[in-house]
XYZ file of C-alpha atoms in Angstrom:
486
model
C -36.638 -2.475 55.274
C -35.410 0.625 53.806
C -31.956 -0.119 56.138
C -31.313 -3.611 54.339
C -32.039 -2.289 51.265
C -29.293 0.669 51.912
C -27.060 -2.137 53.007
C -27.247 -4.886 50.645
C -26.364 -1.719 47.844
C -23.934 -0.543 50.176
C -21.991 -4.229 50.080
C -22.418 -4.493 46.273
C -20.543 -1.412 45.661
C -18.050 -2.718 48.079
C -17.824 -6.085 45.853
C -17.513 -4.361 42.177
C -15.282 -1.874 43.872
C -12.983 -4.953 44.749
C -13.871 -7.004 41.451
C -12.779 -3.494 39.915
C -9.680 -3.103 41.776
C -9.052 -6.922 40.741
C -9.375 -6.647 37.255
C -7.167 -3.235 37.534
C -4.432 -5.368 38.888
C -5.025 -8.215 36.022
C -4.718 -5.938 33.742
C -1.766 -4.179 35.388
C 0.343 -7.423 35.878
C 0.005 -8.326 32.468
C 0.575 -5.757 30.793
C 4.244 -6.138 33.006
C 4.631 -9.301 31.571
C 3.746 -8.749 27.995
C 6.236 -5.397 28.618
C 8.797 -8.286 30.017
C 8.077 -10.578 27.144
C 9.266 -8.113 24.296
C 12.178 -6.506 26.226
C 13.282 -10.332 26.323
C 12.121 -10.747 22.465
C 14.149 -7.730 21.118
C 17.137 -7.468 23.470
C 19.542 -8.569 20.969
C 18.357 -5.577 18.662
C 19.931 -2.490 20.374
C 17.008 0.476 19.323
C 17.123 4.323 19.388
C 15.836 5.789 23.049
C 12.407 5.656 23.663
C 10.012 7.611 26.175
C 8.730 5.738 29.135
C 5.311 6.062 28.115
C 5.326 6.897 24.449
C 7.887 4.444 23.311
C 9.416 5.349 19.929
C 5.858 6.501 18.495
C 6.583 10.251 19.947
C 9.324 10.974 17.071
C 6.822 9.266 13.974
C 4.615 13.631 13.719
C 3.283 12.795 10.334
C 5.019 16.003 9.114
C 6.779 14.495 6.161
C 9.845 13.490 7.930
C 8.568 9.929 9.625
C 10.473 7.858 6.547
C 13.386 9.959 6.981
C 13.760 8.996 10.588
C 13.350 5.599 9.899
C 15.891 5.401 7.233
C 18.387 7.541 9.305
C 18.195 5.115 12.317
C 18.932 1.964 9.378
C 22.202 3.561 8.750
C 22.440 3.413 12.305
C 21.634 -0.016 12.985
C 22.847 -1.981 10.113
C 20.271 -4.921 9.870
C 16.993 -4.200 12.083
C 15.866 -2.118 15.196
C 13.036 -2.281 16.788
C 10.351 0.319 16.936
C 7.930 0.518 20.180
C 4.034 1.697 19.746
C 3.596 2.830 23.608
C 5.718 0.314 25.991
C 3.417 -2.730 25.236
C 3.605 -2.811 21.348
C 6.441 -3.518 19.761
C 7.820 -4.426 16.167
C 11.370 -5.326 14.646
C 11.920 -2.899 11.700
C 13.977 -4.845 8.871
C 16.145 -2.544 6.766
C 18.937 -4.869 5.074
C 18.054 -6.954 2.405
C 19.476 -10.212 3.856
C 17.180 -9.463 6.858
C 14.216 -9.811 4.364
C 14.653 -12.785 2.448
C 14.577 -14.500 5.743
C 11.310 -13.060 6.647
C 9.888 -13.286 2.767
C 10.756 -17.156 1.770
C 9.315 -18.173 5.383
C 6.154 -18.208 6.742
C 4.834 -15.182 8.170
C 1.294 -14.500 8.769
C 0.018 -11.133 6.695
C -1.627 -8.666 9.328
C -3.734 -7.638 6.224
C -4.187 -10.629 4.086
C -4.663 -14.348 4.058
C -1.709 -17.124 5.426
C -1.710 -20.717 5.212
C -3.368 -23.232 3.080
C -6.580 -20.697 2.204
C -3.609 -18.402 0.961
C -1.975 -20.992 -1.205
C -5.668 -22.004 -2.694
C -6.382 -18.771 -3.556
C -3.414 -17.483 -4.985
C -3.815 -21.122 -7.518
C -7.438 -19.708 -8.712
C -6.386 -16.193 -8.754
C -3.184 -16.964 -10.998
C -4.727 -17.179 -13.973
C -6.387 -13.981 -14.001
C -3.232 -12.134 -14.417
C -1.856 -14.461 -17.463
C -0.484 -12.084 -19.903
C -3.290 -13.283 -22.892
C -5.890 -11.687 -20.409
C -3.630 -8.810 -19.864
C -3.542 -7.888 -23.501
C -6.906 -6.479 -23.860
C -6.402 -4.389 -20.741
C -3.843 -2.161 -22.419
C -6.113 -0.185 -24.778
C -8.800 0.346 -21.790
C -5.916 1.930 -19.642
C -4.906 4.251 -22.817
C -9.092 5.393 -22.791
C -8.915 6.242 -18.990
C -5.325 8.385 -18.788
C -7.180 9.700 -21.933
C -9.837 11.298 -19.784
C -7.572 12.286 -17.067
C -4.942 14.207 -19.481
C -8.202 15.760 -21.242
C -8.922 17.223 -17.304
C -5.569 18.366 -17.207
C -5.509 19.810 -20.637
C -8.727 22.092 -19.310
C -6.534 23.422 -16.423
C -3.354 24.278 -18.269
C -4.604 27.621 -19.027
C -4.931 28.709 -15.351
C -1.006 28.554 -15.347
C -1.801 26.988 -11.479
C -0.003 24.010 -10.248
C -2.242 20.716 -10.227
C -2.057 18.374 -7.268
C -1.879 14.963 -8.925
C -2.823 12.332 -6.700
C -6.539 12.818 -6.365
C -6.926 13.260 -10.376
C -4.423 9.704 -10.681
C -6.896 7.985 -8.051
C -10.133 8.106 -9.973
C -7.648 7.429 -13.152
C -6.449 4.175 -12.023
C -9.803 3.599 -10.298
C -11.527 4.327 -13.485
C -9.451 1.772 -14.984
C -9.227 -0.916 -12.237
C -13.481 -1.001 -12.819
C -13.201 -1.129 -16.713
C -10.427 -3.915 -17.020
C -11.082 -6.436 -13.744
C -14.660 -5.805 -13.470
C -15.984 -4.594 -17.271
C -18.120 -1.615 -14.805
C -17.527 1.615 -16.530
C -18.612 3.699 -13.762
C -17.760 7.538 -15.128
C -16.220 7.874 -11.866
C -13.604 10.426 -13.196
C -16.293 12.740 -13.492
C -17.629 12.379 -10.596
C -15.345 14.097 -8.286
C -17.300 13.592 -5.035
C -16.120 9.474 -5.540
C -17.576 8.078 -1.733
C -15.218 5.205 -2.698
C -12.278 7.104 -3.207
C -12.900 9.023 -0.219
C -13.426 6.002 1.752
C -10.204 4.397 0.737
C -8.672 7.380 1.807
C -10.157 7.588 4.862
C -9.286 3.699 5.879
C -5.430 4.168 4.764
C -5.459 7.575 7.326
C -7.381 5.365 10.080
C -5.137 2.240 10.024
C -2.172 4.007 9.910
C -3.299 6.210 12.956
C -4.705 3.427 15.032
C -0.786 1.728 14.668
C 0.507 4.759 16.148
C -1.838 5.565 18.912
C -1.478 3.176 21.629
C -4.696 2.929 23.341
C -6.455 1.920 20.315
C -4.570 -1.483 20.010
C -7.316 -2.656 22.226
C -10.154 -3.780 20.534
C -12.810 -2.410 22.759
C -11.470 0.880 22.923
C -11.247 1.453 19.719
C -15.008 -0.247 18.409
C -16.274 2.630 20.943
C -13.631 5.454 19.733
C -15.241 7.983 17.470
C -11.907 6.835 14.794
C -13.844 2.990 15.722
C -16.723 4.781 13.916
C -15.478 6.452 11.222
C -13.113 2.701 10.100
C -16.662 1.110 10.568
C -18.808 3.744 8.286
C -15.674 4.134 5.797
C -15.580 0.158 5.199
C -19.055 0.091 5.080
C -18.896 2.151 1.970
C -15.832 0.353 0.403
C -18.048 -2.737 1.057
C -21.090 -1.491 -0.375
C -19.242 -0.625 -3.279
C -18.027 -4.109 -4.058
C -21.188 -5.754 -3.490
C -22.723 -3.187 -5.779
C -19.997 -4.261 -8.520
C -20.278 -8.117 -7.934
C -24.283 -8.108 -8.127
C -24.117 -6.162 -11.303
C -21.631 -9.002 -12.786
C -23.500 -11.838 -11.197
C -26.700 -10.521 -13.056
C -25.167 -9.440 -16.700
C -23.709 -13.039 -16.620
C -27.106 -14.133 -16.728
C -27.684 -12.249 -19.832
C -24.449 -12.937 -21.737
C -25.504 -16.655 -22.825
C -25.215 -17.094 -26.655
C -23.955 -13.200 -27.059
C -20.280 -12.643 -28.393
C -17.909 -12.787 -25.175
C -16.500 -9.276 -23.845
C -12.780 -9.962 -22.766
C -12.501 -12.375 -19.860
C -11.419 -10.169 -16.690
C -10.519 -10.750 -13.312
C -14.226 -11.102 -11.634
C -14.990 -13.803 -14.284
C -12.356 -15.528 -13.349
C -13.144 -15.260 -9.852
C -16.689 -16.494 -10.260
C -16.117 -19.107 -12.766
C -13.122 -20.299 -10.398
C -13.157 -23.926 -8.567
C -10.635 -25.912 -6.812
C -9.605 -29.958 -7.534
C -12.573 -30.883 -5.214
C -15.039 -28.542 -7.156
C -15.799 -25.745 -4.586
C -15.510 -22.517 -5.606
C -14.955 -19.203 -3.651
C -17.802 -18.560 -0.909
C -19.320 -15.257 -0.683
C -17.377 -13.922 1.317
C -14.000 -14.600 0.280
C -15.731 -13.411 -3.261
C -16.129 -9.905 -1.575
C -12.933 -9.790 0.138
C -10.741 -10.788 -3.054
C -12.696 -7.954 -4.604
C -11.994 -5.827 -1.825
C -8.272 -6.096 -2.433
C -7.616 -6.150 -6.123
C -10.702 -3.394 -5.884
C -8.222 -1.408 -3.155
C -4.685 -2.341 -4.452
C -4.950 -2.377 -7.724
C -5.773 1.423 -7.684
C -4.359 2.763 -4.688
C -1.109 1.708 -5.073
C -0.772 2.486 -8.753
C -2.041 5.710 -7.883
C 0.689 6.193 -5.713
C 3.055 5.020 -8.428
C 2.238 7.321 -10.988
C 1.771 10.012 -8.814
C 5.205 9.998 -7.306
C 6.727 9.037 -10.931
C 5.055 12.133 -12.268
C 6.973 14.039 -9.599
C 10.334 12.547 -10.537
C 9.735 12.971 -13.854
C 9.456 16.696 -13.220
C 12.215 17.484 -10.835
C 14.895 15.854 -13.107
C 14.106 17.072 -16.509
C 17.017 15.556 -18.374
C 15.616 12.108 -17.662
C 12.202 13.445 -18.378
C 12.936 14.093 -22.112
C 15.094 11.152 -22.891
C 11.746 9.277 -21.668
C 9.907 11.360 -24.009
C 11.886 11.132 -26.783
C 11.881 7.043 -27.004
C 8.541 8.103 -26.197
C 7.597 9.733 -29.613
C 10.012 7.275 -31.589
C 7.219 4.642 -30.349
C 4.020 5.699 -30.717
C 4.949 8.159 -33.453
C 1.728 10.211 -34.134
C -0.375 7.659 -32.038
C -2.228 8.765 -29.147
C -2.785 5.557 -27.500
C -0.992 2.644 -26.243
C -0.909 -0.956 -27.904
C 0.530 -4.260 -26.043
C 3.502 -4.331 -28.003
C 4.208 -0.999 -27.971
C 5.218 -1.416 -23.793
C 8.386 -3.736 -24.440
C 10.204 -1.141 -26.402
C 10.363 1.685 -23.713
C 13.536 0.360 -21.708
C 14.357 3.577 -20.797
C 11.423 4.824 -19.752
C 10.779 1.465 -17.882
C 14.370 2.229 -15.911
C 12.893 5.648 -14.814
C 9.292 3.994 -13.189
C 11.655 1.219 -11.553
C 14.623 4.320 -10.141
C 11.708 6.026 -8.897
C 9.402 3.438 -7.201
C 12.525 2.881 -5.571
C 13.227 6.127 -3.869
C 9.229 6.571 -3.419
C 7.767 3.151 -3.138
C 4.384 2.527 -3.892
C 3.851 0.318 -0.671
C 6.077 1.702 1.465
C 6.236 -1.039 4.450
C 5.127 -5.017 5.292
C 3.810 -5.632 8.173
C 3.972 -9.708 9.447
C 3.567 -11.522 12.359
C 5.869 -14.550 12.403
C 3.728 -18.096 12.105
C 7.070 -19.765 13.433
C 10.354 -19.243 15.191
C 13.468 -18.108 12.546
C 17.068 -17.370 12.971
C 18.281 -14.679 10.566
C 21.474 -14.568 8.884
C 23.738 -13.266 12.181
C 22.499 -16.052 14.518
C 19.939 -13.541 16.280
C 16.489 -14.848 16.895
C 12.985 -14.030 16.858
C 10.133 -16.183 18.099
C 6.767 -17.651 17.287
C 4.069 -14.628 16.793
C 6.507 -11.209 16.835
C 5.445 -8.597 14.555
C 7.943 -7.645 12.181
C 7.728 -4.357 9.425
C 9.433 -5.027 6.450
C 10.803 -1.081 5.396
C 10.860 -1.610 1.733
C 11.704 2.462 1.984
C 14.313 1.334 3.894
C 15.563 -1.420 2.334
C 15.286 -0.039 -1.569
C 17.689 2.849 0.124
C 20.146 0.724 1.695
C 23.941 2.010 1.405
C 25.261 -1.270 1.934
C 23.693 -2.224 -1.694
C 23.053 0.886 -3.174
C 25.740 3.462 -4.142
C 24.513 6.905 -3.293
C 20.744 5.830 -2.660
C 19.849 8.919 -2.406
C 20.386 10.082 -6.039
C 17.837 9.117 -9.057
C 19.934 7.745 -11.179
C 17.643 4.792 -13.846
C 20.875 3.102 -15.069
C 20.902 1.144 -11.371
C 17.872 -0.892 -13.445
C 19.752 -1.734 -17.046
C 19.836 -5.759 -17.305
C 23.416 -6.002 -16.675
C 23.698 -3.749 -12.810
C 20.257 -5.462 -12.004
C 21.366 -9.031 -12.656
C 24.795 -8.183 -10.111
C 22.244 -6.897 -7.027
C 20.552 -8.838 -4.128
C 17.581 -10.575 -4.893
C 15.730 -8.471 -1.850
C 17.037 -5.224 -2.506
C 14.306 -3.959 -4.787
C 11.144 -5.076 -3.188
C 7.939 -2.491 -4.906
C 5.999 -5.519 -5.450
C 7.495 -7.027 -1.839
C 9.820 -10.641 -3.031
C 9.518 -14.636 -2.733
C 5.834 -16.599 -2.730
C 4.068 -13.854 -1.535
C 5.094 -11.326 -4.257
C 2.059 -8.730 -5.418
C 0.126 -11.121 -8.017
C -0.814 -8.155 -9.528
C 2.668 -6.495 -10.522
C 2.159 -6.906 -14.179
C -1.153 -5.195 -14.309
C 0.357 -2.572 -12.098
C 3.473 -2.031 -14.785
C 1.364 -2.003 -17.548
C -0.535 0.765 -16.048
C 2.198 2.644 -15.153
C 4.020 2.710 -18.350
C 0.964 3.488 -20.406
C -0.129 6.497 -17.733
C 3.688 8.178 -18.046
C 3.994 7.338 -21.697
C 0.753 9.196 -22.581
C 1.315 11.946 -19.790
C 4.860 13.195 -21.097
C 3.580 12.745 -25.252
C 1.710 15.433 -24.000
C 2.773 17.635 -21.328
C 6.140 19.053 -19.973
C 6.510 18.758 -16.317
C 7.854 20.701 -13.724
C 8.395 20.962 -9.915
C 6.228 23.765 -7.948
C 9.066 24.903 -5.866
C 6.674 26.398 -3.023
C 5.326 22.800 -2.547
C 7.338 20.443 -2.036
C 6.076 17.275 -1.303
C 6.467 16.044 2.236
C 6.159 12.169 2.340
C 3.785 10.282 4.456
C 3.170 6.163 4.760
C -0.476 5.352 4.858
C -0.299 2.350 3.660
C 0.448 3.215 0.626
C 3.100 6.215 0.092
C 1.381 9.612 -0.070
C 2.044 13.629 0.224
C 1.012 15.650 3.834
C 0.656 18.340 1.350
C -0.281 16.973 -1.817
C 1.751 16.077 -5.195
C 1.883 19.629 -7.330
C 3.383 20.259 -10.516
C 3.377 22.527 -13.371
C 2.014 21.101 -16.500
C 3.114 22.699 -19.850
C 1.377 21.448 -23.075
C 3.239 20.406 -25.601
C-alpha cells in the first residue's frame, strides 16, 4: 500500500514537473514573439543602443539627469525613438511637435484615464464646472490659502535657512483644491503629517518605478511584490480620502434646502449632473472623477508653482519686473480679485517660459485605439504605447530658438500666434486638453503674485535642484530657496 502510495506521488511530480516545463516554454515562446512583434513595430524608428536584458531602462538612474537623456537623444533623432522597458516592453517616445498633433487629434486610449464614448460623456457633464462664472468665486479662496502658506514662510525667514518648497506648495494647492471644488476646509496646511499628501506621493514614486522595472509589468508579480502592497495601501488612503469628502457633501446637501446657496463648485456639479437620457454619474465614476480633479488639480499645480518659484529666483531681473507690475496691481492689497489676473501679462509670460522648461506634467503616456500614419509616411499600429515628451517637445530646437534659455517674450501675443499649435503642450493639446487649465492658471498667478508682493527670492547654490518625472515633474533633492522679506 505504502509502495502505490510512493508511486502515484512519485508520477504526479513527474506530471507538474512536465506541466511546469510546459508552461516555461509557453511563456518562453511568447515572450519571443511579443519581442518579434515590437522589433517589427518600431523598426522604422532607429533608437539609441540598448542592453540585451535591460533594454534602454539601464541609462533612466533617477539621479536628476533621466530628462536630460531623453532630450539629448531628441536632438538625435529628430521626430521619435523608441525607448525599451526590459526587451518585452517597448514605447515610441514623440519629441517633435508634428509627431504630436498626430497622436493628440486621434484616438488614443489614456493609460490613466477614460477613452471612448464614457470619455466624451463625461467631459459634456464635467464642462460646466470649469465655466469662468464658477471660477470667479474661486479666486479669493486661493488668495486665503497662499495666505497661510506665506504666513509659514514668514515664521521661517528668521532662521536665514533655505526652505524646500514643494511640500509647503502641496498642502497649499491641496488646501485650496478642498476649499474651491469641494467647499471642505480641512486645515490641512497645518497638519503637516497630511496621509493624503503622503499617499499621493507615494503612488506618483510607485507608478513611475513599476514603468521602469520590468518584472513588475506582470500583473501577478507585482499584486504579490511588497511595491504591489505599498500602491494597494497608498490608494487605499487616497480612496478613503475621497469617500470621506463625497459623504460629507452628500450629507450637508441634505441640510442646505431653503438656506442661502454657498458658491456652486465642482462636486455639486458632479452630483447634480445628468446626461440627455437622465442618468447621472454612478458611484463609482463619482469617486474616480474625484480622484482625479482631487489628484491633479493639486499635484500638478504644486509642481507648477514650485518650479516657477525656482525660476523666479535664479533669474532675478525677470523676478522684479514681475513684481513691479505686481505692486502697480494690487497696490496696497494683499489679496487677489478676478479682475485683477488679466492685467499681469508679464508676469503671465514668466509662469508660461517656465512651465515650459519645467513642465508641470512632464510626459503622456497612450496606447493607440487605431492604426495612424504620421507626417513622414512611417507607421504605427493598433494598440502600441506611445509617450508623448512634452519636456521634450516644449524644448525642441527645430521650434524653439535656444530652448534652453528662459527667456518670457517667446509667450507675447504676437511670437505665440507665429509657433506650432503642439509646441507648447503644459496642459497636453486637441480634445483631450486638461479641462482644468483655467483653474490651474488662476492658481498659479494668484500663488506667484502674492509670493513675490512679499518675499525676494533666491537660488541656494549648494542645492540645486536635480529633476525627476513622477508623473508629475519633481526635485531628487527637493526645491530650496532663500526667501528675503520684503
Amino acid at each position: 500500500m505504502a509502495a502505490s502510495s510512493m508511486l502515484s506521488l512519485s508520477g504526479l511530480c513527474h506530471w507538474a514537473a512536465w506541466l511546469f516545463l510546459l508552461y516555461l516554454l509557453y511563456k518562453a515562446s511568447t515572450l519571443y514573439l511579443r519581442w518579434q512583434q515590437l522589433r517589427r513595430v518600431f523598426s522604422a524608428f532607429p533608437c539609441p543602443k540598448r542592453h540585451w536584458l535591460y533594454g534602454s531602462a539601464y541609462e533612466y538612474k533617477k539621479d536628476g539627469r533621466d530628462l536630460d537623456i531623453m532630450a539629448g537623444y531628441a536632438k538625435q533623432y529628430d521626430y521619435a525613438f523608441p525607448r525599451w522597458f526590459g526587451n518585452f516592453f517597448a514605447s515610441l517616445t514623440i519629441c517633435h511637435p508634428d509627431y504630436a498633433k498626430t497622436i493628440l487629434t486621434g484616438q488614443g486610449k489614456g493609460l490613466l484615464v477614460l477613452s471612448g464614448q464614457k470619455w466624451s460623456q463625461h467631459r459634456k457633464l464635467l464642462t460646466p464646472a470649469f465655466h469662468y462664472d464658477v471660477l470667479k468665486p474661486y479666486i479669493r479662496l486661493m488668495s486665503d490659502s497662499a495666505t497661510v502658506l506665506l504666513d509659514k514662510w514668514e515664521k521661517l525667514v528668521p532662521d536665514q535657512k533655505p526652505v524646500e518648497l514643494f511640500h509647503y506648495v502641496s498642502l497649499m494647492t491641496l488646501d485650496t483644491i478642498m476649499k474651491c471644488a469641494f467647499s471642505y476646509h480641512s486645515n490641512c496646511q497645518n497638519d503637516s503629517e497630511n496621509d493624503y499628501i503622503k499617499a499621493v506621493y507615494e503612488l506618483s514614486y510607485l507608478v513611475d518605478h513599476r514603468t521602469r522595472c520590468f518584472p513588475y509589468h506582470n500583473d501577478l508579480i507585482y499584486y504579490l511584490s511588497p511595491h504591489g502592497f505599498r500602491f494597494r495601501r497608498a490608494l487605499k488612503i487616497v480612496h478613503r480620502h475621497t469617500d470621506n469628502v463625497i459623504n460629507q457633501r452628500k450629507e450637508a446637501l441634505t441640510q442646505e434646502t431653503g438656506k442661502q446657496k454657498r458658491h456652486l463648485d465642482f462636486l455639486d456639479i458632479l452630483l447634480y449632473a445628468k446626461d440627455e437620457n437622465g442618468q447621472g454619474l454612478s458611484d463609482e465614476d463619482l469617486q474616480a472623477e474625484v480622484d482625479t480633479f482631487m489628484f491633479e488639480g493639486h499635484d500638478t499645480t504644486a509642481s507648477g508653482v514650485s518650479w516657477i518659484l525656482y525660476c523666479m529666483a535664479k533669474y532675478p531681473e525677470h523676478q522684479e519686473k514681475c513684481r513691479e507690475e505686481i505692486r502697480e496691481v494690487l497696490g496696497e492689497r494683499n489679496t487677489v480679485e478676478w479682475e485683477d489676473l488679466g492685467k499681469m501679462p508679464y508676469t503671465t509670460m514668466c509662469i508660461k517660459e517656465s512651465m515650459r522648461l519645467y513642465p508641470p506634467v512632464p510626459g503622456i503616456s497612450r496606447e493607440l485605439s487605431q492604426p495612424i500614419t504620421f507626417c513622414d509616411g512611417r507607421s504605427l499600429p493598433k494598440g502600441t504605447h506611445v509617450f508623448l515628451s512634452v519636456y521634450c517637445i516644449n524644448r525642441n530646437p527645430s521650434t524653439w530658438d535656444h530652448p534652453e534659455t528662459f527667456d518670457p517674450a517667446r509667450f507675447t501675443p504676437e511670437n505665440s500666434s507665429k509657433r506650432h499649435a503642439y509646441s507648447f503642450l503644459p496642459f497636453s493639446a486637441g480634445s483631450r486638453n486638461c479641462i482644468g487649465q483655467n483653474f490651474a492658471m488662476n492658481e498659479m498667478k494668484v500663488a506667484v503674485a502674492l509670493t513675490l508682493q512679499r518675499f525676494a527670492l533666491t537660488p541656494d547654490p549648494d542645492k540645486e535642484p536635480l529633476k525627476i518625472p513622477q508623473l508629475v515633474l519633481r526635485s531628487v533633492n527637493g526645491i530650496h530657496l532663500n526667501l528675503r522679506k520684503i
